[in-house]
Short mmCIF file of C-alpha atoms and ligand atoms in Angstrom, two decimals:
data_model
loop_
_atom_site.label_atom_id
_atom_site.label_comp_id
_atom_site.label_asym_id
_atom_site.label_seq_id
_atom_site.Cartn_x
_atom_site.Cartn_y
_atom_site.Cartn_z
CA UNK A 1412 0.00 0.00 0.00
CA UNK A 1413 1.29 3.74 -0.99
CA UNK A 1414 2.37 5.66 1.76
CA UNK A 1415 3.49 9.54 2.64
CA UNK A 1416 5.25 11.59 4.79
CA UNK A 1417 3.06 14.99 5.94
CA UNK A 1418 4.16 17.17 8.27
CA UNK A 1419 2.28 19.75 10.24
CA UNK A 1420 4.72 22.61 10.48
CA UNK A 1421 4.58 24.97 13.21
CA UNK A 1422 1.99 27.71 12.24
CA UNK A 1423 -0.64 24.45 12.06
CA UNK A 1424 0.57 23.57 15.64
CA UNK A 1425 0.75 27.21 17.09
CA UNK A 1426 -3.12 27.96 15.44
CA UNK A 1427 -4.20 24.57 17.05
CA UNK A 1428 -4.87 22.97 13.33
CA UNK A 1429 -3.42 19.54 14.27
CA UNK A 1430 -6.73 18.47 14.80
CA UNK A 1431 -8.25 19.83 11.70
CA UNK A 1432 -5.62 18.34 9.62
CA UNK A 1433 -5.66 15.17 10.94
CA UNK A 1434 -9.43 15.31 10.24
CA UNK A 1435 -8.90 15.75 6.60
CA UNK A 1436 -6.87 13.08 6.11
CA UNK A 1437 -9.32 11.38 7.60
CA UNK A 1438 -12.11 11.87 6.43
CA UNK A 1439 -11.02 11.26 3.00
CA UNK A 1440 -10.61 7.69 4.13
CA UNK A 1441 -6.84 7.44 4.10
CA UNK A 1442 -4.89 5.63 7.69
CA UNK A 1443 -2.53 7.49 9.89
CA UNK A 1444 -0.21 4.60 10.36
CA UNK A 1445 2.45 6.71 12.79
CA UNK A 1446 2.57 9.94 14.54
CA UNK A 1447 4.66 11.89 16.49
CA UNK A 1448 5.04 15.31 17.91
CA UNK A 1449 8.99 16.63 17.71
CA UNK A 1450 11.21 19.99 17.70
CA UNK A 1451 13.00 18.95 14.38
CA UNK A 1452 16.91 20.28 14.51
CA UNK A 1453 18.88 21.39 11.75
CA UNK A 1454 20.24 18.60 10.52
CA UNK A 1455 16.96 16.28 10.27
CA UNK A 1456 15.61 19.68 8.33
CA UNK A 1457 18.68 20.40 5.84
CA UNK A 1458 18.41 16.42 4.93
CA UNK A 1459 14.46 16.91 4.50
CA UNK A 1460 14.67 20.10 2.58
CA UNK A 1461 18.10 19.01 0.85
CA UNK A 1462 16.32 19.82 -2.87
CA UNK A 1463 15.92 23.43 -1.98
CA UNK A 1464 19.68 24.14 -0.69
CA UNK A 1465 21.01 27.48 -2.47
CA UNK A 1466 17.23 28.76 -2.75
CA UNK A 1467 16.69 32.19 -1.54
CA UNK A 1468 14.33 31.11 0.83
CA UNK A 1469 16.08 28.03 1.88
CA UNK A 1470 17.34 29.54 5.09
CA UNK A 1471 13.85 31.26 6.09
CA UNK A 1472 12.30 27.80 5.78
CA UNK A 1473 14.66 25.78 7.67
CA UNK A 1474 14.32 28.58 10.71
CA UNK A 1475 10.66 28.77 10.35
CA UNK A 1476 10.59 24.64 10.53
CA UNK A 1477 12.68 25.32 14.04
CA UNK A 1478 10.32 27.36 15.45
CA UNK A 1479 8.46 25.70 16.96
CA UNK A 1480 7.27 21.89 17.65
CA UNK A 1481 6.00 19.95 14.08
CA UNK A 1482 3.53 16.73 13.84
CA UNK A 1483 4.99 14.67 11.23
CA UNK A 1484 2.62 11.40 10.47
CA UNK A 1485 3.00 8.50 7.76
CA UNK A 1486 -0.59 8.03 6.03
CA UNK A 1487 -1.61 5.17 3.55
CA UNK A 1488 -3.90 4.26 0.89
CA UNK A 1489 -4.08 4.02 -3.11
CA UNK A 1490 -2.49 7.29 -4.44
CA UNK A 1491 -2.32 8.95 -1.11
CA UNK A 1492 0.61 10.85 -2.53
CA UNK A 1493 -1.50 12.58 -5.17
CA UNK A 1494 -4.61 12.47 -2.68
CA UNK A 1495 -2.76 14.47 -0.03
CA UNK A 1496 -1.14 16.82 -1.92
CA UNK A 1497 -4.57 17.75 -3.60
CA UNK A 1498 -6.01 17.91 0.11
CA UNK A 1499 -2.92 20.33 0.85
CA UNK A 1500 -3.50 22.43 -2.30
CA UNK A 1501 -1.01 24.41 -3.93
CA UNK A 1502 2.37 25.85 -2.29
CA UNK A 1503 0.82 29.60 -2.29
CA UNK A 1504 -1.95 29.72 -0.19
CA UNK A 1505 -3.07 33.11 -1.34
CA UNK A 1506 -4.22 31.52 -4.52
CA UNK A 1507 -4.56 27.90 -2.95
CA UNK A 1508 -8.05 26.75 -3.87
CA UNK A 1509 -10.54 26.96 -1.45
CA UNK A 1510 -11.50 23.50 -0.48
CA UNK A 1511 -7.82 22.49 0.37
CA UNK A 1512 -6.43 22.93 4.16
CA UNK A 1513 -3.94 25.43 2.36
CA UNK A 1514 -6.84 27.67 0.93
CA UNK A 1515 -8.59 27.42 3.80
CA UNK A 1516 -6.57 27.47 6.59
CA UNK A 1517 -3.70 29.99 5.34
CA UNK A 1518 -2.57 33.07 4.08
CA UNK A 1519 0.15 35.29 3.10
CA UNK A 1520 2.16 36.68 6.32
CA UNK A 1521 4.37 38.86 4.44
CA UNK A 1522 7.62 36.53 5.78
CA UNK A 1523 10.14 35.20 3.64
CA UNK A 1524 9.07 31.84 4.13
CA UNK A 1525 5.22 30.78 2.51
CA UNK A 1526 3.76 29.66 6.20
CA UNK A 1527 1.35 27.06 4.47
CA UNK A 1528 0.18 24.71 7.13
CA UNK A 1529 1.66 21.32 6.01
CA UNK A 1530 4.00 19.55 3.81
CA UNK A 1531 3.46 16.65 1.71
CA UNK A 1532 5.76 14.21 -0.03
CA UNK A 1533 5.90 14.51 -4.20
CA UNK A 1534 6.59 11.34 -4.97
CA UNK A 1535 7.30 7.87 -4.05
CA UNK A 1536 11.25 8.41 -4.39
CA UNK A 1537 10.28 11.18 -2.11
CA UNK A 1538 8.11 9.50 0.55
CA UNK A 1539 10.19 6.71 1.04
CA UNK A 1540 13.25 9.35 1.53
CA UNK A 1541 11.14 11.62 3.70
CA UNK A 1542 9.67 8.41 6.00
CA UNK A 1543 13.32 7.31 6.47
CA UNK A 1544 14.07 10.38 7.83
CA UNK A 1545 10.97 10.70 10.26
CA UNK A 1546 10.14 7.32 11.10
CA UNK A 1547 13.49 5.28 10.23
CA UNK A 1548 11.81 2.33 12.72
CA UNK A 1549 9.28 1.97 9.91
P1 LIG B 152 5.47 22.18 -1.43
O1 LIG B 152 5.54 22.25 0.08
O2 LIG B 152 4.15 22.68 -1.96
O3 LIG B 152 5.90 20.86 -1.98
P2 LIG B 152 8.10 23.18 -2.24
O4 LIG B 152 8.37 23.82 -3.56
O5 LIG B 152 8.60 21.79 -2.02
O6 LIG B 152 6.52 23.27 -1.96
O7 LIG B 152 8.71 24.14 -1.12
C1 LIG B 152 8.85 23.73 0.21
C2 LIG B 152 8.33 24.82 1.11
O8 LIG B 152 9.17 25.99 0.97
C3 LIG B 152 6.92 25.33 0.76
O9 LIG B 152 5.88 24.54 1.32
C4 LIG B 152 6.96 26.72 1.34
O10 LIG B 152 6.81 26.69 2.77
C5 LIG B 152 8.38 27.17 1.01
N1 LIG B 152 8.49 27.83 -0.29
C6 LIG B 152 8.45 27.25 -1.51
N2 LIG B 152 8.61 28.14 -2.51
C7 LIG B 152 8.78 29.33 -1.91
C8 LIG B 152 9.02 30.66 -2.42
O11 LIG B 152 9.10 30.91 -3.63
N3 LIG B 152 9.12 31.65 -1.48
C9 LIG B 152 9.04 31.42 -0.15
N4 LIG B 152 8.83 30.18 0.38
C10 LIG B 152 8.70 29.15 -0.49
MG1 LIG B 153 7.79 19.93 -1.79
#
């Protein structure tokens, strides 16, 4: 069964949204097969992010990522890759349909970093790199 790696970064945990999120993912009918709540360090974040190195906004994201505590969560089901990432919406949640926890849920704080709620694995060369990192027991 397909599996991905979602995180809930810190502006979902610091606007209480964990619970929303989780609901979504849900509801759609997909399993949350692990969880955990964690204050990711650098390192874990530089590895997860390691595609955007030498982006302006590189630094900004790793910083906003240590700002606070994450959720990150493994969840399964046909095309759950796809599935989330439609759930999340698009990366800018100014123009993020509405519908999606990014339309819904976020907006643009002027900060050099998009704060967009969650993160969602791309692929399956991506999800099985991204639950390695998270959940290497799995
Ligand atoms: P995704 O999360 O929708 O897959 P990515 O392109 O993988 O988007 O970017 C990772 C994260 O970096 C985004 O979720 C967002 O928080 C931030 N980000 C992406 N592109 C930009 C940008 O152009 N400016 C500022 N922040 C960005
Ligand atoms: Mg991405």
């Amino acid at each position: 069964m397909e599996r991905t790696l979602i995180l809930v970064k810190p502006d979902g945990v610091k606007r209480n949204l964990v619970g929303e999120v989780l609901a979504r993912i849900e509801a759609k009918g997909y399993s949350i097969v692990a969880l955990k709540m964690l204050k990711a360090d650098r390192a874990l974040l530089v590895r997860h992010y390691a595609e955007h190195e030498g982006k302006p906004f590189f630094e900004p994201l790793v910083e906003f990522m240590m700002s606070g505590p994450i959720v990150a969560l493994v969840a399964e089901g046909n095309r759950v890759i796809e599935g989330f990432r439609k759930l999340a919406g698009t990366t800018d949640p100014t123009t993020a349909e509405p519908g999606t926890i990014r339309g819904d849920l976020a907006r643009d704080q002027g900060t050099k970093v998009v704060q967009n709620i969650v993160h969602g694995s791309d692929s399956l060369e991506s999800s099985d790199r991204e639950i390695q990192i998270f959940f290497p027991e799995l």
